[in-house]
């Protein structure tokens, strides 16, 4: 129905066109009508940048360590919290439903036990450039839909950064007075427990505001210092207490994206102990919902319980190697977990049995508006951060098909500008609601793009080693190396293949166990699946090619150990001339030799990984 850009139907969020589609692993080729989230492009040169793997831990040789990470925003309920929730719910429960916070408040009474290895293991695949997890077979992410259905937070309403006006300012002044009374205690801090003791059950007009302030400070926007009431949430609490809906979901998702970036930077910069403040229990439940082979058996829900109650006080203990193995195949990832029936849980109306096009004004349809917010790229404005949201890169999570993602420019100069991309009021919209049990796929074009780009990005491991080992190297040299090994050359290869053949060849696995011969984090780049010896030769060939393209590449083959005489002769030749150039050349040679060693170690590790898979997995089958 919607074939192109915006037109008489207003804003077109989903476009439809006939395409040759395949699965994420290249199976089941078929020509059919496909639906894509915009912006979507059909030419490689117009596609958004492929995720740069040089900042993703899963695709680097760097040893990464999260032992010094503390999840300060992962809070369980206090001793009397459930009692206070029940008291307030009797009075304000209906108001909470109107403002879209009922499930979130009830959900805060449940204990989600931390599986540290699972959460930090997933961080390994996070790409801060695209705010997506980059697995060998494609991209996925935590979406607004996830935060809405797991966290019980609304995607609709006013921004969290809106200032108070009129009589609401007087309420804030009174809250600040109460804050100062608590502050005069011997601790000189307003602890969560002291705040609860001061307001719980006093039936004063401010009790509801104080209750919401504690809920926001502890479970939604926890911040430094730990377990202290945050005055920044007072305006949000006051507006919620007045029955004003606030869009908390985008602000919370922004904080999760922000802290995932912080975690990646922490590993590379070795900054000591790190505290993250986002509610990462949402990310763990996201993993539970989408990785059925790794989650504990969920609990049954009683009528009225939120989705989070399924995971109350359940234990799981993940192993990083097991997680890596499971994430090597899309068959282990559930794209649309919320469409499955769960007893005593009401599904949103946008999970339909039959597909439907929505055309026109949806301002009176709350759930349709919510779904339309989830599938549009935008900026997410939080209390203290702005992050980009790119659902068109992960269309399959919404039941759509996936083609090459188009560009979406940043609009993050101010919170107001960012919010306008999120809440861009348009009277009429046009989008597609897929059937609840739809089977989506990717275009052959996307499959080839991903297959070509992913292996080439593995070479960024060499560049990362250069940059991390010597901070004095010329940045232009590093950039030139990156440009040589990535992006342009890969795109040229794709375009050449497209011109040489009218139909792209699809790499189909011969049988299920063949995938086990591909080490996690790698995809075959040739038409046939790699065997162990082929993988060994392939990595060495890529390594040799990478060094050969470099303007200062050593003549000696990288997989051979040169004799002392060769090293001495090479040094004499390189060190003749300008002293400054010699000094830089020595540094480059030193780093390059270290990179060679790292590559040899990487190849050795690949061999061990495949041996382990053959012994422990293939044998069992």
Coordinates of C-alpha atoms in Angstrom, one line a residue:
X1 CA 0.0 0.0 0.0
X2 CA 2.6 2.5 1.1
X3 CA 5.1 2.5 -1.7
X4 CA 7.3 5.5 -1.2
X5 CA 7.7 8.7 0.8
X6 CA 5.3 10.8 2.7
X7 CA 2.2 11.7 0.8
X8 CA -1.5 12.1 1.1
X9 CA -1.6 9.8 4.1
X10 CA 0.7 12.0 6.1
X11 CA 3.8 10.5 7.7
X12 CA 4.6 7.1 6.2
X13 CA 6.4 5.0 8.8
X14 CA 6.5 1.7 6.9
X15 CA 7.0 1.2 3.2
X16 CA 6.0 -1.9 1.1
X17 CA 7.7 -3.2 -2.0
X18 CA 8.3 -6.6 -3.7
X19 CA 11.7 -8.0 -2.8
X20 CA 13.6 -11.3 -2.9
X21 CA 13.7 -12.3 0.7
X22 CA 15.7 -14.9 2.7
X23 CA 16.1 -15.8 6.3
X24 CA 18.9 -14.4 8.5
X25 CA 21.1 -17.3 7.5
X26 CA 20.2 -17.2 3.8
X27 CA 17.6 -19.9 3.7
X28 CA 14.1 -20.0 2.1
X29 CA 14.6 -17.5 -0.8
X30 CA 11.3 -16.2 -2.1
X31 CA 9.9 -13.2 -3.9
X32 CA 7.1 -11.5 -2.0
X33 CA 5.7 -8.2 -0.8
X34 CA 7.9 -7.0 2.1
X35 CA 7.4 -4.2 4.7
X36 CA 10.3 -2.1 6.0
X37 CA 10.7 0.5 8.6
X38 CA 11.9 3.9 7.2
X39 CA 14.4 5.0 6.4
X40 CA 15.3 2.0 4.3
X41 CA 17.4 2.1 1.1
X42 CA 18.0 -0.2 -1.8
X43 CA 21.6 0.8 -2.8
X44 CA 24.7 -0.1 -0.9
X45 CA 26.3 3.3 -1.3
X46 CA 23.2 5.0 0.3
X47 CA 23.1 2.7 3.3
X48 CA 24.0 3.9 6.8
X49 CA 27.4 3.1 8.1
X50 CA 28.0 -0.5 9.0
X51 CA 28.6 -0.9 12.8
X52 CA 32.3 -0.3 13.4
X53 CA 33.5 -3.3 15.3
X54 CA 36.6 -1.7 16.6
X55 CA 34.7 -0.6 19.7
X56 CA 32.8 -3.9 20.2
X57 CA 34.5 -6.3 22.7
X58 CA 33.3 -9.4 20.9
X59 CA 35.4 -8.5 17.8
X60 CA 38.6 -7.4 19.5
X61 CA 41.5 -9.4 20.8
X62 CA 41.6 -7.2 23.9
X63 CA 41.2 -8.8 27.3
X64 CA 38.1 -7.3 28.9
X65 CA 37.3 -7.4 32.6
X66 CA 34.1 -6.3 34.3
X67 CA 35.0 -7.3 37.8
X68 CA 35.1 -3.7 39.0
X69 CA 31.6 -2.8 37.7
X70 CA 28.8 -2.0 40.2
X71 CA 25.2 -1.9 39.2
X72 CA 24.0 0.9 41.5
X73 CA 20.7 1.3 39.6
X74 CA 19.6 -2.3 40.1
X75 CA 17.5 -1.9 43.2
X76 CA 15.3 -4.4 45.0
X77 CA 12.3 -3.3 47.2
X78 CA 12.9 -2.1 50.7
X79 CA 11.4 -3.9 53.7
X80 CA 8.3 -1.7 53.9
X81 CA 8.0 -0.7 50.3
X82 CA 5.4 -3.2 49.3
X83 CA 3.2 -2.2 52.2
X84 CA 3.4 1.5 51.1
X85 CA 2.7 0.5 47.5
X86 CA -0.5 -1.3 48.6
X87 CA -1.6 1.6 50.7
X88 CA -1.1 4.1 47.9
X89 CA -2.6 1.8 45.3
X90 CA -6.0 1.7 47.1
X91 CA -6.2 5.4 46.8
X92 CA -4.3 6.2 43.6
X93 CA -4.3 3.0 41.6
X94 CA -6.8 4.2 39.0
X95 CA -4.8 7.4 38.5
X96 CA -1.6 5.3 38.0
X97 CA -3.4 3.5 35.2
X98 CA -4.3 6.7 33.5
X99 CA -0.8 8.1 33.8
X100 CA 0.7 4.8 32.5
X101 CA 2.8 3.9 35.6
X102 CA 0.6 1.3 37.3
X103 CA 2.6 -1.8 36.1
X104 CA 5.9 0.0 36.8
X105 CA 5.0 0.7 40.4
X106 CA 3.6 -2.7 41.1
X107 CA 6.6 -4.2 39.3
X108 CA 9.0 -2.4 41.7
X109 CA 7.7 -4.7 44.5
X110 CA 9.3 -7.8 42.8
X111 CA 12.9 -8.9 43.3
X112 CA 14.9 -9.5 40.1
X113 CA 18.0 -11.4 41.0
X114 CA 21.1 -10.4 39.1
X115 CA 22.8 -12.7 36.6
X116 CA 26.0 -10.7 36.3
X117 CA 27.6 -12.9 33.7
X118 CA 24.6 -12.7 31.4
X119 CA 24.3 -8.9 31.5
X120 CA 28.0 -8.2 31.1
X121 CA 28.4 -11.0 28.5
X122 CA 25.8 -9.2 26.3
X123 CA 27.6 -5.9 26.7
X124 CA 30.4 -7.6 24.8
X125 CA 28.4 -7.2 21.6
X126 CA 27.2 -3.7 22.1
X127 CA 27.9 -1.0 19.5
X128 CA 27.7 2.5 20.9
X129 CA 27.6 4.0 17.3
X130 CA 24.2 2.4 16.5
X131 CA 22.9 1.5 20.0
X132 CA 22.5 -2.1 18.9
X133 CA 23.9 -5.5 19.7
X134 CA 25.9 -6.6 16.7
X135 CA 25.8 -10.4 16.5
X136 CA 27.4 -12.5 13.7
X137 CA 24.0 -12.8 12.0
X138 CA 22.6 -9.2 12.4
X139 CA 21.6 -6.4 14.8
X140 CA 19.1 -6.4 17.7
X141 CA 18.6 -4.0 20.5
X142 CA 16.5 -3.0 23.5
X143 CA 13.6 -1.0 22.1
X144 CA 10.9 1.2 23.4
X145 CA 8.5 -1.7 23.1
X146 CA 10.7 -3.7 25.6
X147 CA 10.8 -0.9 28.1
X148 CA 7.1 -0.4 27.8
X149 CA 6.1 -4.0 28.2
X150 CA 8.9 -5.2 30.6
X151 CA 9.3 -2.0 32.7
X152 CA 5.6 -1.0 32.5
X153 CA 6.6 2.6 31.5
X154 CA 4.7 4.8 29.1
X155 CA 6.0 5.9 25.7
X156 CA 3.4 8.6 25.6
X157 CA 3.1 11.9 27.5
X158 CA 5.2 15.0 28.3
X159 CA 9.0 15.0 28.4
X160 CA 10.7 14.4 31.7
X161 CA 12.5 17.7 31.3
X162 CA 9.4 19.9 31.3
X163 CA 9.6 22.7 33.9
X164 CA 6.8 23.4 36.5
X165 CA 4.6 26.4 36.3
X166 CA 1.8 28.0 38.3
X167 CA 0.6 26.3 41.5
X168 CA 2.9 23.3 40.8
X169 CA 5.9 25.5 41.7
X170 CA 4.5 26.0 45.2
X171 CA 4.3 22.2 45.6
X172 CA 7.9 21.9 44.6
X173 CA 8.9 24.5 47.2
X174 CA 7.1 22.6 49.9
X175 CA 8.8 19.4 48.8
X176 CA 12.2 21.1 49.1
X177 CA 11.3 22.2 52.6
X178 CA 10.5 18.6 53.6
X179 CA 13.8 17.5 51.9
X180 CA 15.7 20.0 54.1
X181 CA 14.0 18.7 57.3
X182 CA 15.3 15.2 56.5
X183 CA 18.7 16.6 55.5
X184 CA 19.2 18.0 59.0
X185 CA 19.6 14.5 60.4
X186 CA 23.0 13.5 61.7
X187 CA 23.7 11.8 58.3
X188 CA 23.3 15.1 56.4
X189 CA 21.7 13.1 53.6
X190 CA 18.1 12.2 52.7
X191 CA 18.3 8.4 52.6
X192 CA 15.4 6.4 51.0
X193 CA 14.6 4.8 54.4
X194 CA 14.4 8.1 56.2
X195 CA 12.2 9.6 53.5
X196 CA 9.8 6.6 53.7
X197 CA 9.7 6.9 57.5
X198 CA 8.8 10.6 57.3
X199 CA 5.9 10.3 54.9
X200 CA 4.5 6.8 55.0
X201 CA 1.0 6.7 56.5
X202 CA 0.9 10.4 57.6
X203 CA -2.0 11.0 55.2
X204 CA -0.7 14.5 54.4
X205 CA -1.3 16.1 51.0
X206 CA 2.3 15.6 50.0
X207 CA 2.4 11.8 50.8
X208 CA 1.6 10.8 47.2
X209 CA 4.2 13.2 45.8
X210 CA 6.8 11.9 48.3
X211 CA 5.9 8.3 47.4
X212 CA 6.4 8.9 43.7
X213 CA 9.6 10.8 44.4
X214 CA 11.0 7.8 46.2
X215 CA 9.8 5.4 43.5
X216 CA 11.5 7.6 40.8
X217 CA 14.7 8.1 42.8
X218 CA 15.1 4.4 43.6
X219 CA 13.7 2.4 40.6
X220 CA 13.6 4.7 37.6
X221 CA 16.3 7.5 37.8
X222 CA 18.7 6.3 40.4
X223 CA 21.7 8.5 40.6
X224 CA 24.8 9.4 42.6
X225 CA 24.9 9.4 45.6
X226 CA 23.5 6.0 46.2
X227 CA 20.2 5.5 48.0
X228 CA 19.6 9.2 48.4
X229 CA 16.5 11.1 47.3
X230 CA 17.2 13.0 44.1
X231 CA 15.6 16.5 44.0
X232 CA 15.8 16.4 40.2
X233 CA 12.8 14.0 40.1
X234 CA 10.5 16.4 42.1
X235 CA 9.0 18.0 39.0
X236 CA 8.3 14.6 37.5
X237 CA 6.7 13.3 40.7
X238 CA 4.6 16.4 41.1
X239 CA 3.2 16.2 37.5
X240 CA 2.5 12.5 37.9
X241 CA 0.7 13.2 41.2
X242 CA -1.5 15.6 39.3
X243 CA -2.5 12.9 36.8
X244 CA -0.3 14.2 34.0
X245 CA 1.2 11.5 31.9
X246 CA 5.0 11.5 31.5
X247 CA 6.9 9.6 28.8
X248 CA 9.2 7.7 31.1
X249 CA 10.1 4.9 28.7
X250 CA 12.3 7.0 26.4
X251 CA 14.1 8.6 29.3
X252 CA 14.9 5.2 30.9
X253 CA 16.0 3.7 27.6
X254 CA 18.3 6.6 27.1
X255 CA 19.9 5.9 30.4
X256 CA 20.4 2.2 29.5
X257 CA 22.0 3.2 26.2
X258 CA 24.2 5.7 27.9
X259 CA 25.5 3.3 30.5
X260 CA 26.1 0.6 27.9
X261 CA 28.4 3.1 26.1
X262 CA 30.0 3.9 29.5
X263 CA 30.7 0.2 30.1
X264 CA 32.4 -0.2 26.7
X265 CA 34.5 2.9 27.2
X266 CA 35.4 1.7 30.7
X267 CA 37.0 -1.5 29.4
X268 CA 39.1 0.2 26.9
X269 CA 40.2 3.1 29.1
X270 CA 40.8 1.0 32.3
X271 CA 39.3 3.7 34.5
X272 CA 39.1 1.7 37.7
X273 CA 35.9 1.0 39.6
X274 CA 32.8 1.9 37.6
X275 CA 29.3 2.5 38.8
X276 CA 26.4 2.4 36.3
X277 CA 23.0 3.8 37.4
X278 CA 20.5 2.7 34.8
X279 CA 17.9 0.0 35.7
X280 CA 19.8 -2.9 34.1
X281 CA 17.3 -5.4 35.4
X282 CA 15.2 -4.4 32.3
X283 CA 18.1 -5.6 30.2
X284 CA 18.3 -8.9 32.0
X285 CA 14.6 -9.6 31.6
X286 CA 15.0 -8.6 27.9
X287 CA 17.5 -11.4 27.6
X288 CA 15.2 -13.8 29.5
X289 CA 12.3 -13.0 27.1
X290 CA 14.4 -13.4 24.0
X291 CA 16.8 -16.2 24.9
X292 CA 14.6 -19.2 25.9
X293 CA 17.5 -21.6 26.0
X294 CA 19.3 -19.6 28.7
X295 CA 16.5 -18.4 31.0
X296 CA 15.0 -20.0 34.1
X297 CA 11.5 -21.4 33.9
X298 CA 9.2 -18.5 34.4
X299 CA 6.5 -18.3 37.1
X300 CA 2.7 -18.3 36.4
X301 CA 1.0 -14.9 36.7
X302 CA -1.9 -14.2 38.9
X303 CA -4.6 -11.9 37.6
X304 CA -3.5 -8.3 37.6
X305 CA 0.2 -9.0 38.0
X306 CA 2.6 -7.3 35.5
X307 CA 4.9 -9.1 33.2
X308 CA 7.9 -8.6 35.5
X309 CA 6.4 -10.9 38.1
X310 CA 7.2 -13.9 35.9
X311 CA 10.9 -13.5 37.0
X312 CA 10.4 -12.7 40.7
X313 CA 13.2 -14.2 42.8
X314 CA 14.4 -16.6 40.0
X315 CA 18.0 -17.5 39.8
X316 CA 20.1 -18.0 36.7
X317 CA 23.8 -18.5 36.3
X318 CA 25.2 -17.9 32.8
X319 CA 28.6 -18.9 31.5
X320 CA 30.3 -16.5 29.0
X321 CA 31.3 -19.3 26.7
X322 CA 27.8 -20.7 26.6
X323 CA 26.3 -17.3 25.9
X324 CA 28.8 -16.8 23.1
X325 CA 27.8 -20.1 21.6
X326 CA 24.1 -19.4 21.8
X327 CA 24.4 -16.0 20.2
X328 CA 26.3 -17.3 17.2
X329 CA 23.0 -18.4 15.6
X330 CA 19.7 -16.4 15.1
X331 CA 17.8 -19.6 15.8
X332 CA 18.4 -19.1 19.5
X333 CA 17.0 -15.5 19.5
X334 CA 13.3 -14.9 19.8
X335 CA 12.4 -11.8 17.8
X336 CA 8.9 -11.2 19.1
X337 CA 8.5 -12.8 22.5
X338 CA 5.5 -10.6 23.6
X339 CA 3.2 -11.9 20.9
X340 CA 3.2 -15.3 22.6
X341 CA 0.2 -16.1 24.9
X342 CA 0.8 -15.7 28.7
X343 CA -2.0 -16.7 31.0
X344 CA -3.5 -13.8 32.9
X345 CA -1.6 -11.2 30.9
X346 CA -3.5 -8.9 28.6
X347 CA -1.7 -8.3 25.3
X348 CA -1.7 -4.9 23.6
X349 CA -4.2 -4.4 20.8
X350 CA -1.5 -4.0 18.2
X351 CA -0.7 -7.7 18.4
X352 CA -3.3 -8.8 15.8
X353 CA -4.1 -12.1 14.2
X354 CA -4.3 -10.5 10.8
X355 CA -2.1 -7.9 9.2
X356 CA -3.5 -4.4 9.1
X357 CA -2.6 -1.0 7.6
X358 CA -3.3 2.0 9.8
X359 CA -4.2 5.2 7.9
X360 CA -5.2 8.5 9.2
X361 CA -5.5 10.2 12.6
X362 CA -4.6 7.9 15.6
X363 CA -4.5 10.5 18.3
X364 CA -7.5 9.0 20.1
X365 CA -6.0 5.4 19.9
X366 CA -3.5 5.2 22.8
X367 CA -2.1 1.7 22.0
X368 CA -1.7 2.5 18.2
X369 CA 0.1 5.7 19.1
X370 CA 2.4 3.8 21.4
X371 CA 3.2 1.3 18.7
X372 CA 3.9 4.1 16.2
X373 CA 6.3 5.7 18.7
X374 CA 8.2 2.4 19.0
X375 CA 8.9 2.0 15.3
X376 CA 10.1 5.5 14.4
X377 CA 13.7 6.6 14.7
X378 CA 14.3 9.6 16.9
X379 CA 16.3 11.0 19.8
X380 CA 15.7 9.9 23.3
X381 CA 15.8 12.7 25.8
X382 CA 16.6 11.6 29.4
X383 CA 17.1 13.6 32.6
X384 CA 20.8 14.1 31.8
X385 CA 21.5 12.5 28.5
X386 CA 20.4 12.2 24.9
X387 CA 20.7 9.0 22.9
X388 CA 19.7 8.0 19.4
X389 CA 17.0 5.4 18.8
X390 CA 17.2 3.5 15.5
X391 CA 14.4 0.9 15.2
X392 CA 14.8 0.7 11.4
X393 CA 18.0 -1.2 12.0
X394 CA 16.1 -4.0 13.9
X395 CA 12.8 -4.1 12.0
X396 CA 12.4 -7.9 12.6
X397 CA 11.8 -7.2 16.3
X398 CA 8.6 -5.5 15.3
X399 CA 7.5 -8.2 12.8
X400 CA 8.8 -6.2 9.8
X401 CA 11.3 -7.2 7.2
X402 CA 14.8 -5.8 7.0
X403 CA 16.7 -4.1 4.2
X404 CA 19.7 -1.8 4.2
X405 CA 19.1 0.9 6.9
X406 CA 19.2 4.5 5.8
X407 CA 20.8 7.4 7.5
X408 CA 19.1 9.2 10.4
X409 CA 20.8 12.4 11.3
X410 CA 21.5 13.4 14.9
X411 CA 19.4 16.2 16.5
X412 CA 20.9 16.3 19.9
X413 CA 22.0 19.9 20.5
X414 CA 19.3 20.5 23.2
X415 CA 16.8 18.3 25.0
X416 CA 14.0 20.3 23.4
X417 CA 15.3 19.7 19.8
X418 CA 15.7 16.0 20.7
X419 CA 12.2 15.8 22.1
X420 CA 10.7 17.2 18.9
X421 CA 12.1 14.3 16.9
X422 CA 10.3 12.0 19.3
X423 CA 7.0 13.9 19.7
X424 CA 6.8 15.3 16.2
X425 CA 3.0 15.8 16.1
X426 CA 1.6 14.8 12.8
X427 CA -2.2 14.5 12.4
X428 CA -2.1 11.6 9.9
X429 CA 0.2 8.6 9.8
X430 CA 0.5 5.5 7.7
X431 CA 2.0 2.3 9.1
X432 CA 1.7 -1.4 8.9
X433 CA 0.8 -3.7 11.8
X434 CA 2.1 -7.2 11.1
X435 CA 0.2 -10.3 12.2
X436 CA 1.0 -11.6 15.6
X437 CA 2.7 -14.8 14.3
X438 CA 4.4 -13.2 11.2
X439 CA 7.6 -14.6 9.8
X440 CA 9.8 -11.8 8.7
X441 CA 13.1 -11.9 6.8
X442 CA 15.9 -9.9 5.2
X443 CA 16.4 -8.9 1.6
X444 CA 19.1 -10.8 -0.4
X445 CA 20.8 -7.4 -0.7
X446 CA 20.9 -7.0 3.1
X447 CA 22.2 -10.6 3.5
X448 CA 25.0 -10.1 1.1
X449 CA 25.9 -6.7 2.7
X450 CA 26.1 -8.2 6.2
X451 CA 28.0 -11.3 4.9
X452 CA 30.6 -9.1 3.2
X453 CA 31.0 -6.5 5.8
X454 CA 31.2 -8.7 8.9
X455 CA 34.3 -10.7 8.1
X456 CA 36.2 -7.6 6.8
X457 CA 35.5 -5.8 10.1
X458 CA 37.4 -8.5 11.9
X459 CA 40.5 -6.9 10.6
X460 CA 39.8 -3.9 12.8
X461 CA 41.3 -6.0 15.5
X462 CA 44.7 -5.1 14.0
X463 CA 43.9 -1.4 14.0
X464 CA 42.7 -1.5 17.6
X465 CA 45.9 -3.1 18.7
X466 CA 47.8 -0.4 16.9
X467 CA 45.9 2.4 18.6
X468 CA 45.8 0.9 22.1
X469 CA 49.5 -0.1 22.1
X470 CA 51.0 3.2 21.1
X471 CA 49.2 6.4 21.8
X472 CA 51.9 8.4 20.0
X473 CA 51.1 7.0 16.5
X474 CA 50.0 9.5 13.9
X475 CA 46.2 9.5 13.8
X476 CA 46.2 9.9 10.0
X477 CA 48.2 6.7 9.7
X478 CA 45.6 4.8 11.8
X479 CA 42.7 6.3 9.8
X480 CA 44.4 5.3 6.6
X481 CA 44.7 1.7 7.9
X482 CA 41.0 1.6 8.9
X483 CA 40.0 3.0 5.5
X484 CA 42.1 0.4 3.8
X485 CA 40.7 -2.5 5.7
X486 CA 37.1 -1.6 6.0
X487 CA 34.1 0.2 4.4
X488 CA 35.1 1.3 1.0
X489 CA 36.8 -1.8 -0.2
X490 CA 34.0 -4.0 1.1
X491 CA 31.4 -1.9 -0.6
X492 CA 33.3 -2.1 -3.9
X493 CA 33.3 -5.9 -3.6
X494 CA 29.6 -6.0 -3.0
X495 CA 28.8 -3.7 -6.0
X496 CA 31.1 -5.7 -8.2
X497 CA 29.2 -8.9 -7.3
X498 CA 25.9 -7.2 -7.9
X499 CA 27.0 -6.1 -11.4
X500 CA 28.5 -9.5 -12.3
X501 CA 25.5 -11.6 -11.4
X502 CA 21.8 -10.9 -11.8
X503 CA 21.0 -13.2 -8.9
X504 CA 23.1 -13.2 -5.8
X505 CA 24.2 -16.5 -4.5
X506 CA 23.0 -17.4 -1.1
X507 CA 25.2 -19.4 1.2
X508 CA 23.0 -22.2 2.5
X509 CA 24.2 -24.4 5.4
X510 CA 24.5 -28.0 4.3
X511 CA 23.2 -29.3 7.6
X512 CA 22.5 -28.1 11.1
X513 CA 25.9 -29.1 12.5
X514 CA 27.9 -27.2 9.9
X515 CA 27.3 -24.0 11.8
X516 CA 29.3 -25.5 14.7
X517 CA 32.4 -25.4 12.6
X518 CA 32.3 -21.6 12.4
X519 CA 33.8 -20.1 15.6
X520 CA 31.4 -17.7 17.4
X521 CA 31.8 -14.1 16.1
X522 CA 32.7 -15.2 12.5
X523 CA 30.6 -15.8 9.4
X524 CA 31.8 -17.7 6.3
X525 CA 32.9 -15.3 3.5
X526 CA 33.2 -17.9 0.7
X527 CA 30.4 -19.8 -0.8
X528 CA 31.2 -23.0 1.2
X529 CA 31.4 -23.4 4.9
X530 CA 34.9 -23.3 6.4
X531 CA 36.6 -26.3 7.8
X532 CA 39.1 -25.8 10.5
X533 CA 42.1 -25.7 8.2
X534 CA 40.3 -23.4 5.8
X535 CA 39.5 -21.0 8.7
X536 CA 43.2 -21.1 9.7
X537 CA 44.3 -20.3 6.2
X538 CA 41.6 -17.7 5.7
X539 CA 42.6 -15.7 8.8
X540 CA 46.2 -15.8 7.8
X541 CA 45.5 -14.7 4.3
X542 CA 43.4 -11.7 5.5
X543 CA 46.2 -10.8 7.9
X544 CA 48.8 -11.0 5.2
X545 CA 46.7 -8.9 2.8
X546 CA 46.1 -6.3 5.5
X547 CA 49.8 -5.8 6.0
X548 CA 50.5 -5.9 2.3
X549 CA 48.2 -3.0 1.7
X550 CA 49.9 -0.9 4.4
X551 CA 52.5 1.6 3.1
X552 CA 55.0 0.4 5.7
X553 CA 54.2 -3.3 5.5
X554 CA 57.1 -5.6 6.3
X555 CA 58.4 -7.8 3.5
X556 CA 58.7 -10.9 5.8
X557 CA 55.6 -13.1 5.7
X558 CA 53.7 -12.5 9.0
X559 CA 53.3 -16.2 9.8
X560 CA 57.1 -16.9 9.7
X561 CA 59.6 -16.0 12.3
X562 CA 62.4 -14.1 10.7
X563 CA 66.0 -14.9 11.5
X564 CA 68.1 -12.5 13.7
X565 CA 70.1 -11.6 10.6
X566 CA 67.0 -10.6 8.7
X567 CA 65.8 -8.4 11.6
X568 CA 69.1 -6.7 11.9
X569 CA 69.3 -6.0 8.1
X570 CA 65.8 -4.7 8.1
X571 CA 66.5 -2.4 11.0
X572 CA 69.6 -1.0 9.3
X573 CA 67.6 -0.2 6.2
X574 CA 64.7 1.4 8.0
X575 CA 66.7 3.4 10.4
X576 CA 68.8 5.2 7.8
X577 CA 67.7 8.7 7.1
X578 CA 65.9 11.4 9.1
X579 CA 66.1 10.7 12.9
X580 CA 62.5 11.8 13.5
X581 CA 61.2 9.5 10.8
X582 CA 63.4 6.6 12.1
X583 CA 61.9 7.1 15.6
X584 CA 58.3 6.9 14.3
X585 CA 59.2 4.0 12.1
X586 CA 60.6 2.1 15.0
X587 CA 57.4 2.6 16.9
X588 CA 55.3 1.5 14.0
X589 CA 57.4 -1.6 13.5
X590 CA 57.3 -2.5 17.2
X591 CA 53.5 -2.2 17.3
X592 CA 53.1 -4.1 14.1
X593 CA 55.2 -7.0 15.4
X594 CA 53.0 -7.0 18.5
X595 CA 49.9 -7.1 16.3
X596 CA 51.4 -10.1 14.4
X597 CA 51.8 -11.9 17.7
X598 CA 48.2 -11.1 18.7
X599 CA 47.0 -12.5 15.4
X600 CA 48.9 -15.7 15.9
X601 CA 47.3 -16.0 19.4
X602 CA 43.9 -15.3 17.9
X603 CA 44.3 -18.0 15.3
X604 CA 45.4 -20.5 18.0
X605 CA 42.4 -19.6 20.1
X606 CA 40.1 -20.1 17.1
X607 CA 41.5 -23.6 16.7
X608 CA 40.9 -24.4 20.4
X609 CA 37.4 -23.1 20.1
X610 CA 36.6 -25.3 17.2
X611 CA 38.2 -28.3 18.9
X612 CA 36.1 -27.7 22.0
X613 CA 32.9 -27.4 19.9
X614 CA 33.7 -30.6 18.0
X615 CA 34.4 -32.5 21.3
X616 CA 31.5 -31.1 23.3
X617 CA 28.7 -30.3 20.9
X618 CA 29.1 -32.2 17.7
X619 CA 29.8 -35.4 19.6
X620 CA 26.6 -35.1 21.5
X621 CA 24.6 -34.8 18.3

